[in-house]
Each structure stands twice: as structure tokens, then as C-alpha cells.
DNA sequence: GTAGTTATGTATCAATCGATATATAATCAG
DNA sequence: CTGATTATATATCGATTGATACATAACTAC
């Protein structure tokens, strides 16, 4: 049913790689601050190629947001989900957050959503839904990880999973903001252990 | 010594009021998204008047950041500092934060620093220092309020004031982010009491 | 009054913005 | 091969960007 062979002249660039570069530009410079020149230069393609492959600037922007939600943004969440020991899982989540906030491979700092995308809510159509969906999705996954611990019996049956998931998310936002503001990884790590303890206390 | 009388033709607009309007525009549209047309229209002045009174766009931007730090941004902090009962003080702080995050008079949502200014760190010279200073200043004031409670004997001598101040600030960032993303005031208030309790537990 | 100083309004600058028209190159189906 | 289809590169569009030159208006000092 699915025909993978495409008609016409094939692309000379990698779609996903170009999209990742575009995300870096938006992340660093913001939506309005990122010019088409900046984007095409970083992506290594020309203007018409960009428009043919990704649509206009706004559509490209939305695609980079989806890319972040699917790949980049959930790295700490994955660390949280995969570690079996809940204490280590929380510490792993926060450590990953601090790491991301201070030294992302793209050179950008903080969280793409919290540091750049959030500015364009109400300005660029399609952004608000994506940001809200990203929050809901992440918090549900975090809460589910706590619930799993309740099932295992490691946490009491009345442990407030949703509340703690929301708290974990807020801590994440705080770290991301500090990272964007220039705080060092070391400075952010000093309260880490007591925060882990707080998140588990009941 | 100080001569309040000014030479030349007097201004026909209010400096501080115009600056406040400029802040609203930057808050809503971001630094790059705010055009000189947007700014002059909202401020009710012409281009040359803007440049004569505030300097170029970047200088005007920095002045709005300072205005926010001095006036707007610290409203919840003031609520926290002035309420004598520490439990009510914390709840007051968070309530004020939620209120600010959802319905600021300017029409903008979230925190000016967290929702707009943070995007321009590393892009607009002078922003990074201001954001970092805003964090430090706020956290110190929050910690001092906790310390005062220790002196009164309401909180134990080994109460981690600095840690809790940082936590309070991170919660603030989380609410501001949610506000910008479109969360309602009601939705944010549901965990408020348990968070107050958490901030005081030891 | 005149001289000096500052703000205002109009008109406009070069540069950059996002976006596209056009022609050419590279692939597949037949 | 031909025809259809899609990507590429060059060149450029009108609109908007941030910023200013200029002449005029409104004030103080004398």
C-alpha cells in the first residue's frame, strides 16, 4: 500500500537534520528574532527549498515545536520512567533537567518551550495548544510513574501522585529558567538531594 | 542644588506611563515582535519623541525591564513580606502569583521576565545581568522573610530559609509558565494549600 | 524683546523582512 | 527516448523594519 519511492528530483538535504537546526535557531533567537536568513543558513538550504519542504515560517516553527516535544523535551521524563528505584528516578530526572538547562548540544540554554516558544503564545497561531498539550502530557507521564510505585507498594496508597508530578514539573521550569539566566550546573545541584526527599515525603 | 526647572519645551506625555505601555507591548509581543510602530502607537508618542526620551529600542527595552523589577514583579513579594502570619504570607504570595499569572492589567499573561525577557538573554546586551539580579534579589527577600520567622521563634532555628525561598521562586516560575500557557486561575489553585504546608514542613 | 534649549510632527532613509516567480536540474513511469 | 513531477539556484518582489534629517513649536534665561 505504501509506496516509498518518490517522484521527481530527490532532496539533497536531510529533512530531520534541517528541522533540528531550525529548532536551534528558534531556540536561541526566538520566533521573531530568527530571520529566514538565519534559518536557511543554519539549515544549509535555500529559501525556496525551505518553503517547499516545510511551508512558511510559522509552519516550520510549529514543526520544530513538535520535534522538541517528541524527542528533546522528554529526555528527563524518559530517565524518570526507566529507572526502577523511585529515589534514583527522581534524582535522575532532576539531574537530567539541570544538565539540559545548562548545556544543550545546540548551544541554546534552558527549555525550548519555556525559554522561547512561550513568548509566542497568543501571537503565533497553533502554539498555545502545543504548549498546553506538552504540559499535560508530561505531567501525566510523571504521575503515572508515581502510580506505578504505589502499585508496587513502595509508596502509600494515598500518595498524591498528580500533585507531586505537578511539583516536579514546576521544579523543572524553575531550573530551566535559571539555566537560561546563566546559572551554573553546580549552583543548581546544591539543593538537589533535599528536593528529592521532599518529593517523596508524605 | 537640584534645579527641577527644565530648559526647553516640556514633554507632552508622561514618561513613566509611556514606559509602562512600552512594557506591555514587549511583554505581549516580545522584543523582536514589538515593532517601533507598535511601541509608539501604544505609548501615544511619535518615533523621534521615543528616541529622544528613551534612546533606541534596546535602551527602551532595558528600561522596561528595570521598571518591572522595581514595581510590577515584586507585588507578590511585598504581599509575602507584609503579612505577619507566615502561613498566610505564603498563601498570599502564591495567590498573588496565580493572580498575576492569569490576569495582569496590561492584558499580558505570565511573568514579563519569564515569558518574554528570558528569550532575549544572550541576544540583547544587558538582559542577562538583569534577569540574574532579579532572581537573586527576589530570593534574598524571600529568605529574609523566613529568617525573620526563625527570630520570632515560629520556625525552628535550623529551618532552611534559603532552600525554601528558592523553592518558592521555582513554584512561582511554574505558575507563571502555566499562566502563559493558558491555565485558569481555578486550575492552579487546587494544590495551593498542600503546597503551603510543604513549604513550612521541616 | 533675543538667544539658547528641548520637544514635536512630517517625511523619509537604507536595510532587512518574509515570501515568490522563473528557469533549470534530477529523478521516475511509460 | 518523452512526459510528468519535484527539488534546486538565482534573482527579486513589495512591505516593514529601526532609525533620522529637518523645520517648527514651546519653554527658560537674560
Short mmCIF file of C-alpha atoms (C1' of nucleotides) in Angstrom, two decimals:
data_model
loop_
_atom_site.label_atom_id
_atom_site.label_comp_id
_atom_site.label_asym_id
_atom_site.label_seq_id
_atom_site.Cartn_x
_atom_site.Cartn_y
_atom_site.Cartn_z
CA UNK A 1 0.00 0.00 0.00
CA UNK A 2 2.69 2.42 0.97
CA UNK A 3 4.88 3.46 -1.87
CA UNK A 4 8.17 4.72 -0.52
CA UNK A 5 9.50 5.64 -3.94
CA UNK A 6 9.05 9.31 -4.59
CA UNK A 7 8.56 11.06 -7.86
CA UNK A 8 10.67 13.92 -9.04
CA UNK A 9 14.09 15.14 -8.06
CA UNK A 10 15.17 13.87 -4.65
CA UNK A 11 16.14 16.15 -1.77
CA UNK A 12 19.79 16.96 -1.31
CA UNK A 13 19.41 17.59 2.42
CA UNK A 14 18.20 15.58 5.41
CA UNK A 15 14.73 16.68 6.45
CA UNK A 16 15.03 15.86 10.16
CA UNK A 17 18.51 17.25 10.49
CA UNK A 18 17.45 20.52 8.88
CA UNK A 19 14.46 20.69 11.21
CA UNK A 20 16.74 20.18 14.19
CA UNK A 21 18.94 23.06 13.04
CA UNK A 22 15.87 25.24 12.63
CA UNK A 23 14.86 24.41 16.19
CA UNK A 24 18.26 25.54 17.44
CA UNK A 25 17.85 28.86 15.70
CA UNK A 26 14.35 29.43 17.08
CA UNK A 27 15.54 28.31 20.49
CA UNK A 28 18.42 30.75 20.54
CA UNK A 29 16.86 33.75 18.82
CA UNK A 30 13.14 33.31 19.34
CA UNK A 31 10.46 33.24 16.66
CA UNK A 32 10.63 36.85 15.53
CA UNK A 33 14.36 37.07 16.15
CA UNK A 34 15.03 34.17 13.81
CA UNK A 35 15.14 35.54 10.28
CA UNK A 36 14.77 33.47 7.16
CA UNK A 37 18.43 34.19 6.51
CA UNK A 38 19.38 32.76 9.89
CA UNK A 39 17.25 29.71 9.29
CA UNK A 40 18.32 28.89 5.75
CA UNK A 41 21.96 29.42 6.65
CA UNK A 42 21.79 27.10 9.66
CA UNK A 43 19.75 24.52 7.78
CA UNK A 44 22.09 24.63 4.81
CA UNK A 45 19.33 25.13 2.28
CA UNK A 46 17.93 27.99 0.21
CA UNK A 47 14.70 29.88 0.77
CA UNK A 48 12.59 28.14 -1.88
CA UNK A 49 13.74 24.74 -0.61
CA UNK A 50 12.65 25.69 2.88
CA UNK A 51 9.22 26.77 1.72
CA UNK A 52 8.77 23.69 -0.45
CA UNK A 53 9.72 21.30 2.34
CA UNK A 54 8.33 22.95 5.46
CA UNK A 55 5.81 25.56 4.38
CA UNK A 56 6.13 29.12 5.60
CA UNK A 57 7.98 30.33 8.68
CA UNK A 58 5.09 29.66 11.03
CA UNK A 59 4.60 26.09 9.84
CA UNK A 60 8.32 25.43 10.19
CA UNK A 61 8.15 26.82 13.71
CA UNK A 62 5.28 24.55 14.70
CA UNK A 63 7.17 21.58 13.27
CA UNK A 64 10.18 22.38 15.43
CA UNK A 65 7.91 22.54 18.49
CA UNK A 66 6.53 19.09 17.68
CA UNK A 67 10.06 17.82 17.19
CA UNK A 68 11.06 19.12 20.60
CA UNK A 69 8.03 17.57 22.27
CA UNK A 70 8.71 14.20 20.65
CA UNK A 71 12.45 13.99 21.08
CA UNK A 72 14.28 16.58 23.08
CA UNK A 73 11.87 17.68 25.77
CA UNK A 74 11.17 14.27 27.16
CA UNK A 75 14.71 13.10 27.86
CA UNK A 76 14.41 13.77 31.61
CA UNK A 77 10.99 12.12 31.58
CA UNK A 78 12.43 9.03 29.97
CA UNK A 79 15.13 8.95 32.63
CA UNK A 80 12.40 9.16 35.24
CA UNK A 81 10.33 6.40 33.67
CA UNK A 82 13.10 3.89 33.10
CA UNK A 83 14.88 3.96 36.47
CA UNK A 84 13.27 1.38 38.77
CA UNK A 85 14.28 2.86 42.12
CA UNK A 86 11.97 5.82 42.67
CA UNK A 87 14.50 7.85 44.67
CA UNK A 88 17.13 7.43 41.98
CA UNK A 89 14.48 8.08 39.36
CA UNK A 90 13.63 11.47 40.82
CA UNK A 91 17.26 12.39 41.26
CA UNK A 92 17.89 11.22 37.71
CA UNK A 93 15.06 13.37 36.42
CA UNK A 94 16.29 16.48 38.17
CA UNK A 95 19.92 15.84 37.21
CA UNK A 96 18.90 15.47 33.61
CA UNK A 97 16.89 18.68 33.82
CA UNK A 98 19.86 20.57 35.25
CA UNK A 99 22.08 19.13 32.57
CA UNK A 100 19.68 20.14 29.84
CA UNK A 101 19.18 23.58 31.31
CA UNK A 102 22.88 24.36 31.29
CA UNK A 103 24.47 22.61 28.35
CA UNK A 104 22.32 21.60 25.48
CA UNK A 105 24.17 20.36 22.42
CA UNK A 106 22.61 23.04 20.27
CA UNK A 107 24.30 25.74 22.31
CA UNK A 108 20.93 27.03 23.48
CA UNK A 109 20.16 27.13 27.18
CA UNK A 110 17.03 26.45 29.15
CA UNK A 111 13.95 24.81 27.74
CA UNK A 112 12.83 25.49 24.18
CA UNK A 113 9.21 25.71 25.29
CA UNK A 114 9.81 27.71 28.45
CA UNK A 115 12.54 29.98 27.11
CA UNK A 116 11.37 30.71 23.59
CA UNK A 117 8.09 29.21 22.49
CA UNK A 118 6.16 30.55 25.46
CA UNK A 119 6.77 34.08 24.20
CA UNK A 120 4.73 33.43 21.08
CA UNK A 121 1.60 32.09 22.79
CA UNK A 122 -1.23 34.31 21.60
CA UNK A 123 0.94 35.68 18.83
CA UNK A 124 1.53 32.66 16.61
CA UNK A 125 -1.49 30.51 15.90
CA UNK A 126 -1.11 26.90 16.95
CA UNK A 127 1.42 27.48 19.70
CA UNK A 128 -0.91 27.68 22.70
CA UNK A 129 -2.41 24.24 22.16
CA UNK A 130 1.00 22.70 21.77
CA UNK A 131 2.38 24.20 24.95
CA UNK A 132 -0.66 23.18 26.97
CA UNK A 133 -0.54 19.68 25.48
CA UNK A 134 3.14 19.42 26.36
CA UNK A 135 2.44 20.28 29.99
CA UNK A 136 -0.46 17.84 30.27
CA UNK A 137 1.39 15.04 28.55
CA UNK A 138 4.50 15.40 30.68
CA UNK A 139 2.60 15.65 33.96
CA UNK A 140 0.52 12.59 33.15
CA UNK A 141 3.64 10.57 32.44
CA UNK A 142 5.25 11.76 35.66
CA UNK A 143 2.11 10.94 37.67
CA UNK A 144 1.90 7.50 36.08
CA UNK A 145 5.42 6.75 37.26
CA UNK A 146 4.42 7.58 40.85
CA UNK A 147 1.27 5.48 40.49
CA UNK A 148 3.39 2.52 39.43
CA UNK A 149 5.28 2.91 42.68
CA UNK A 150 2.02 2.82 44.63
CA UNK A 151 1.13 -0.44 42.89
CA UNK A 152 4.49 -1.86 43.82
CA UNK A 153 3.80 -0.89 47.42
CA UNK A 154 6.85 1.33 47.71
CA UNK A 155 4.66 4.37 48.16
CA UNK A 156 1.48 4.51 50.29
CA UNK A 157 -1.87 4.10 48.55
CA UNK A 158 -2.85 7.70 49.25
CA UNK A 159 0.36 9.17 47.85
CA UNK A 160 -0.62 12.31 45.89
CA UNK A 161 0.86 11.34 42.54
CA UNK A 162 -0.72 14.11 40.50
CA UNK A 163 0.31 16.79 42.96
CA UNK A 164 3.88 15.57 43.06
CA UNK A 165 4.00 15.30 39.30
CA UNK A 166 2.93 18.93 39.06
CA UNK A 167 5.55 19.86 41.63
CA UNK A 168 8.22 18.00 39.72
CA UNK A 169 7.21 19.90 36.62
CA UNK A 170 7.37 23.24 38.37
CA UNK A 171 10.83 22.46 39.66
CA UNK A 172 11.75 21.66 36.09
CA UNK A 173 10.53 25.08 34.96
CA UNK A 174 12.50 26.75 37.71
CA UNK A 175 15.73 25.04 36.72
CA UNK A 176 15.17 25.81 33.05
CA UNK A 177 14.63 29.48 33.86
CA UNK A 178 17.76 29.60 35.95
CA UNK A 179 19.70 27.86 33.23
CA UNK A 180 18.62 30.42 30.68
CA UNK A 181 19.56 33.17 33.12
CA UNK A 182 23.09 31.82 33.27
CA UNK A 183 23.16 29.77 36.46
CA UNK A 184 25.80 27.05 36.55
CA UNK A 185 25.06 23.37 36.85
CA UNK A 186 26.93 23.25 40.17
CA UNK A 187 24.90 26.04 41.67
CA UNK A 188 21.67 24.28 40.84
CA UNK A 189 22.74 20.94 42.21
CA UNK A 190 23.21 22.05 45.80
CA UNK A 191 19.58 21.58 46.85
CA UNK A 192 19.01 18.51 44.76
CA UNK A 193 19.01 15.85 47.48
CA UNK A 194 16.71 17.67 49.83
CA UNK A 195 14.31 18.22 46.97
CA UNK A 196 14.28 14.52 46.17
CA UNK A 197 13.42 13.86 49.80
CA UNK A 198 10.68 16.47 49.73
CA UNK A 199 9.09 14.98 46.63
CA UNK A 200 8.80 11.59 48.34
CA UNK A 201 7.73 12.69 51.82
CA UNK A 202 4.17 12.04 52.88
CA UNK B 1 21.38 72.32 44.48
CA UNK B 2 18.88 70.41 42.46
CA UNK B 3 17.19 72.53 39.85
CA UNK B 4 13.88 70.96 38.96
CA UNK B 5 13.12 73.53 36.31
CA UNK B 6 13.95 72.21 32.89
CA UNK B 7 15.02 74.14 29.88
CA UNK B 8 13.31 73.90 26.54
CA UNK B 9 9.90 72.75 25.50
CA UNK B 10 8.28 70.48 28.08
CA UNK B 11 7.13 66.95 27.35
CA UNK B 12 3.51 66.47 26.38
CA UNK B 13 3.40 62.89 27.66
CA UNK B 14 4.04 61.18 30.98
CA UNK B 15 7.41 59.43 30.98
CA UNK B 16 6.54 56.64 33.40
CA UNK B 17 3.16 55.97 31.88
CA UNK B 18 4.67 55.70 28.41
CA UNK B 19 7.30 53.33 29.77
CA UNK B 20 4.60 51.18 31.30
CA UNK B 21 2.80 50.97 27.97
CA UNK B 22 6.06 50.01 26.28
CA UNK B 23 6.49 47.22 28.82
CA UNK B 24 3.05 45.88 27.96
CA UNK B 25 3.95 45.75 24.29
CA UNK B 26 7.26 43.97 24.94
CA UNK B 27 5.51 41.66 27.37
CA UNK B 28 2.85 40.69 24.85
CA UNK B 29 4.86 40.57 21.65
CA UNK B 30 8.43 40.02 22.79
CA UNK B 31 11.45 42.14 21.97
CA UNK B 32 11.74 41.37 18.27
CA UNK B 33 7.99 41.06 17.83
CA UNK B 34 7.44 44.56 19.17
CA UNK B 35 7.93 46.99 16.30
CA UNK B 36 8.57 50.68 16.70
CA UNK B 37 5.11 51.22 15.25
CA UNK B 38 3.58 49.04 17.96
CA UNK B 39 5.53 50.86 20.63
CA UNK B 40 4.91 54.44 19.53
CA UNK B 41 1.22 53.70 19.00
CA UNK B 42 0.78 52.19 22.47
CA UNK B 43 2.87 54.90 24.08
CA UNK B 44 0.99 57.64 22.28
CA UNK B 45 4.11 59.37 21.02
CA UNK B 46 6.00 59.65 17.75
CA UNK B 47 9.25 57.99 16.80
CA UNK B 48 11.55 60.95 17.36
CA UNK B 49 9.98 61.57 20.76
CA UNK B 50 10.66 57.98 21.72
CA UNK B 51 14.29 58.16 20.69
CA UNK B 52 14.80 61.50 22.41
CA UNK B 53 13.29 60.32 25.70
CA UNK B 54 14.35 56.69 25.92
CA UNK B 55 17.19 56.13 23.48
CA UNK B 56 16.97 53.37 20.91
CA UNK B 57 14.81 50.26 21.06
CA UNK B 58 17.28 48.28 23.15
CA UNK B 59 17.64 51.00 25.77
CA UNK B 60 13.89 51.38 25.99
CA UNK B 61 13.65 47.62 26.46
CA UNK B 62 16.16 47.61 29.31
CA UNK B 63 14.28 50.46 30.97
CA UNK B 64 11.05 48.45 30.87
CA UNK B 65 12.86 45.52 32.49
CA UNK B 66 14.07 47.78 35.30
CA UNK B 67 10.57 49.15 35.70
CA UNK B 68 9.19 45.65 36.03
CA UNK B 69 11.79 44.67 38.59
CA UNK B 70 11.08 47.78 40.65
CA UNK B 71 7.32 47.85 40.51
CA UNK B 72 5.42 45.03 38.93
CA UNK B 73 7.48 41.95 39.58
CA UNK B 74 7.65 42.31 43.32
CA UNK B 75 3.95 42.60 44.12
CA UNK B 76 3.76 39.00 45.37
CA UNK B 77 7.00 39.53 47.29
CA UNK B 78 5.54 42.56 49.00
CA UNK B 79 2.48 40.53 49.94
CA UNK B 80 4.80 37.93 51.39
CA UNK B 81 6.84 40.46 53.33
CA UNK B 82 3.98 42.43 54.85
CA UNK B 83 1.74 39.62 56.13
CA UNK B 84 2.78 38.74 59.69
CA UNK B 85 1.40 35.21 59.85
CA UNK B 86 3.83 33.07 57.87
CA UNK B 87 1.23 30.57 56.71
CA UNK B 88 -0.99 33.33 55.41
CA UNK B 89 2.06 35.06 53.97
CA UNK B 90 2.97 32.05 51.86
CA UNK B 91 -0.59 31.54 50.73
CA UNK B 92 -0.80 35.23 49.95
CA UNK B 93 2.36 35.07 47.90
CA UNK B 94 1.17 32.12 45.85
CA UNK B 95 -2.31 33.59 45.44
CA UNK B 96 -0.81 36.82 44.20
CA UNK B 97 1.40 34.87 41.81
CA UNK B 98 -1.57 32.96 40.42
CA UNK B 99 -3.48 36.19 40.07
CA UNK B 100 -0.62 37.85 38.23
CA UNK B 101 -0.06 34.84 36.03
CA UNK B 102 -3.63 34.82 34.81
CA UNK B 103 -4.93 38.34 34.68
CA UNK B 104 -2.45 41.17 34.54
CA UNK B 105 -3.91 44.59 33.91
CA UNK B 106 -1.81 45.01 30.80
CA UNK B 107 -3.55 42.09 29.16
CA UNK B 108 -0.32 40.12 29.09
CA UNK B 109 -0.09 36.80 30.88
CA UNK B 110 2.64 35.15 32.86
CA UNK B 111 5.76 36.93 34.08
CA UNK B 112 7.43 39.56 31.94
CA UNK B 113 10.85 38.18 32.79
CA UNK B 114 9.95 34.52 32.45
CA UNK B 115 7.63 34.83 29.47
CA UNK B 116 9.35 37.42 27.33
CA UNK B 117 12.63 38.80 28.56
CA UNK B 118 14.20 35.38 29.07
CA UNK B 119 14.11 34.81 25.30
CA UNK B 120 16.49 37.67 24.71
CA UNK B 121 19.21 36.57 27.12
CA UNK B 122 22.36 36.25 25.05
CA UNK B 123 20.74 38.19 22.24
CA UNK B 124 20.25 41.65 23.71
CA UNK B 125 23.16 43.05 25.66
CA UNK B 126 22.34 43.92 29.25
CA UNK B 127 19.48 41.48 29.69
CA UNK B 128 21.34 38.56 31.28
CA UNK B 129 22.64 40.59 34.22
CA UNK B 130 19.20 41.99 34.89
CA UNK B 131 17.49 38.62 34.90
CA UNK B 132 20.11 37.09 37.18
CA UNK B 133 19.92 40.09 39.51
CA UNK B 134 16.13 39.79 39.61
CA UNK B 135 16.37 36.16 40.70
CA UNK B 136 18.97 36.85 43.37
CA UNK B 137 17.17 39.87 44.71
CA UNK B 138 13.82 38.14 44.96
CA UNK B 139 15.23 35.00 46.58
CA UNK B 140 17.12 37.02 49.15
CA UNK B 141 13.99 38.90 50.12
CA UNK B 142 12.03 35.67 50.38
CA UNK B 143 14.75 34.05 52.51
CA UNK B 144 14.88 37.10 54.77
CA UNK B 145 11.18 36.74 55.47
CA UNK B 146 11.71 33.14 56.58
CA UNK B 147 14.69 34.21 58.70
CA UNK B 148 12.51 36.77 60.45
CA UNK B 149 10.19 33.92 61.40
CA UNK B 150 13.10 31.99 62.87
CA UNK B 151 13.98 35.01 65.02
CA UNK B 152 10.40 35.19 66.19
CA UNK B 153 10.62 31.52 67.16
CA UNK B 154 7.78 30.46 64.90
CA UNK B 155 10.12 28.40 62.82
CA UNK B 156 12.96 26.21 64.17
CA UNK B 157 16.48 27.61 64.17
CA UNK B 158 17.65 25.15 61.56
CA UNK B 159 14.82 25.92 59.14
CA UNK B 160 16.33 26.01 55.62
CA UNK B 161 15.30 29.52 54.67
CA UNK B 162 17.39 29.79 51.54
CA UNK B 163 16.24 26.44 50.22
CA UNK B 164 12.60 27.25 50.79
CA UNK B 165 13.00 30.66 49.22
CA UNK B 166 14.41 29.00 46.12
CA UNK B 167 11.53 26.53 46.16
CA UNK B 168 9.03 29.35 46.45
CA UNK B 169 10.63 31.03 43.50
CA UNK B 170 10.52 27.86 41.40
CA UNK B 171 6.85 27.42 42.19
CA UNK B 172 6.40 31.00 41.06
CA UNK B 173 8.06 30.19 37.73
CA UNK B 174 5.86 27.16 37.31
CA UNK B 175 2.69 29.15 37.84
CA UNK B 176 3.84 31.89 35.51
CA UNK B 177 4.57 29.35 32.80
CA UNK B 178 1.18 27.72 33.23
CA UNK B 179 -0.49 31.12 33.15
CA UNK B 180 1.17 31.98 29.89
CA UNK B 181 0.13 28.60 28.52
CA UNK B 182 -3.48 29.44 29.25
CA UNK B 183 -4.19 27.68 32.54
CA UNK B 184 -7.05 29.16 34.54
CA UNK B 185 -6.68 30.65 37.99
CA UNK B 186 -9.04 27.99 39.39
CA UNK B 187 -6.99 25.14 37.99
CA UNK B 188 -3.83 26.46 39.59
CA UNK B 189 -5.38 26.99 42.98
CA UNK B 190 -6.27 23.37 43.66
CA UNK B 191 -2.89 22.36 45.08
CA UNK B 192 -2.30 25.65 46.84
CA UNK B 193 -2.93 24.59 50.44
CA UNK B 194 -0.85 21.45 50.31
CA UNK B 195 1.96 23.49 48.84
CA UNK B 196 1.80 25.97 51.67
CA UNK B 197 2.07 23.08 54.10
CA UNK B 198 5.01 21.62 52.20
CA UNK B 199 6.89 24.91 52.27
CA UNK B 200 6.64 25.05 56.06
CA UNK B 201 7.28 21.39 56.89
CA UNK B 202 10.57 20.51 58.49
"C1'" DG C 1 12.02 91.56 23.11
"C1'" DT C 2 16.53 87.94 21.74
"C1'" DA C 3 19.30 83.80 22.47
"C1'" DG C 4 19.54 79.19 23.92
"C1'" DT C 5 17.47 74.73 24.65
"C1'" DT C 6 14.46 70.91 24.22
"C1'" DA C 7 10.26 68.52 22.31
"C1'" DT C 8 7.22 67.70 18.48
"C1'" DG C 9 5.45 66.38 13.77
"C1'" DT C 10 6.28 65.25 8.98
"C1'" DA C 11 8.58 62.93 5.88
"C1'" DT C 12 11.76 59.64 4.73
"C1'" DC C 13 16.08 56.96 4.81
"C1'" DA C 14 18.75 52.41 3.72
"C1'" DA C 15 18.39 47.80 5.27
"C1'" DT C 16 16.11 43.86 6.14
"C1'" DC C 17 11.95 41.32 6.44
"C1'" DG C 18 9.09 37.10 4.71
"C1'" DA C 19 7.93 35.22 0.53
"C1'" DT C 20 7.87 34.06 -4.57
"C1'" DA C 21 8.43 33.96 -9.99
"C1'" DT C 22 11.19 31.84 -13.12
"C1'" DA C 23 14.19 28.75 -15.22
"C1'" DT C 24 16.94 24.70 -14.71
"C1'" DA C 25 18.31 20.08 -12.91
"C1'" DA C 26 17.31 15.45 -11.44
"C1'" DT C 27 14.51 11.72 -10.74
"C1'" DC C 28 10.50 8.03 -12.20
"C1'" DA C 29 6.84 5.93 -15.35
"C1'" DG C 30 5.86 4.54 -19.80
"C1'" DC D 1 13.73 8.38 -25.78
"C1'" DT D 2 9.23 11.59 -23.93
"C1'" DG D 3 6.29 13.44 -20.37
"C1'" DA D 4 5.31 14.20 -15.65
"C1'" DT D 5 6.93 15.51 -11.26
"C1'" DT D 6 9.66 17.51 -7.71
"C1'" DA D 7 13.87 20.00 -5.96
"C1'" DT D 8 17.28 23.46 -6.76
"C1'" DA D 9 19.51 28.08 -7.58
"C1'" DT D 10 19.19 32.90 -8.91
"C1'" DA D 11 17.09 36.89 -8.61
"C1'" DT D 12 13.91 39.78 -6.77
"C1'" DC D 13 9.34 41.33 -5.05
"C1'" DG D 14 6.56 44.83 -2.02
"C1'" DA D 15 6.25 45.63 2.82
"C1'" DT D 16 8.07 46.61 7.02
"C1'" DT D 17 11.95 47.23 9.91
"C1'" DG D 18 14.74 50.50 13.17
"C1'" DA D 19 16.29 54.96 12.93
"C1'" DT D 20 16.94 60.16 11.44
"C1'" DA D 21 17.02 64.97 8.99
"C1'" DC D 22 14.62 68.78 9.04
"C1'" DA D 23 11.74 72.52 10.23
"C1'" DT D 24 8.75 74.17 13.74
"C1'" DA D 25 6.82 74.90 18.42
"C1'" DA D 26 7.22 75.80 23.35
"C1'" DC D 27 9.65 76.79 27.11
"C1'" DT D 28 13.66 79.40 30.33
"C1'" DA D 29 17.25 82.82 30.97
"C1'" DC D 30 18.61 87.31 30.25
#
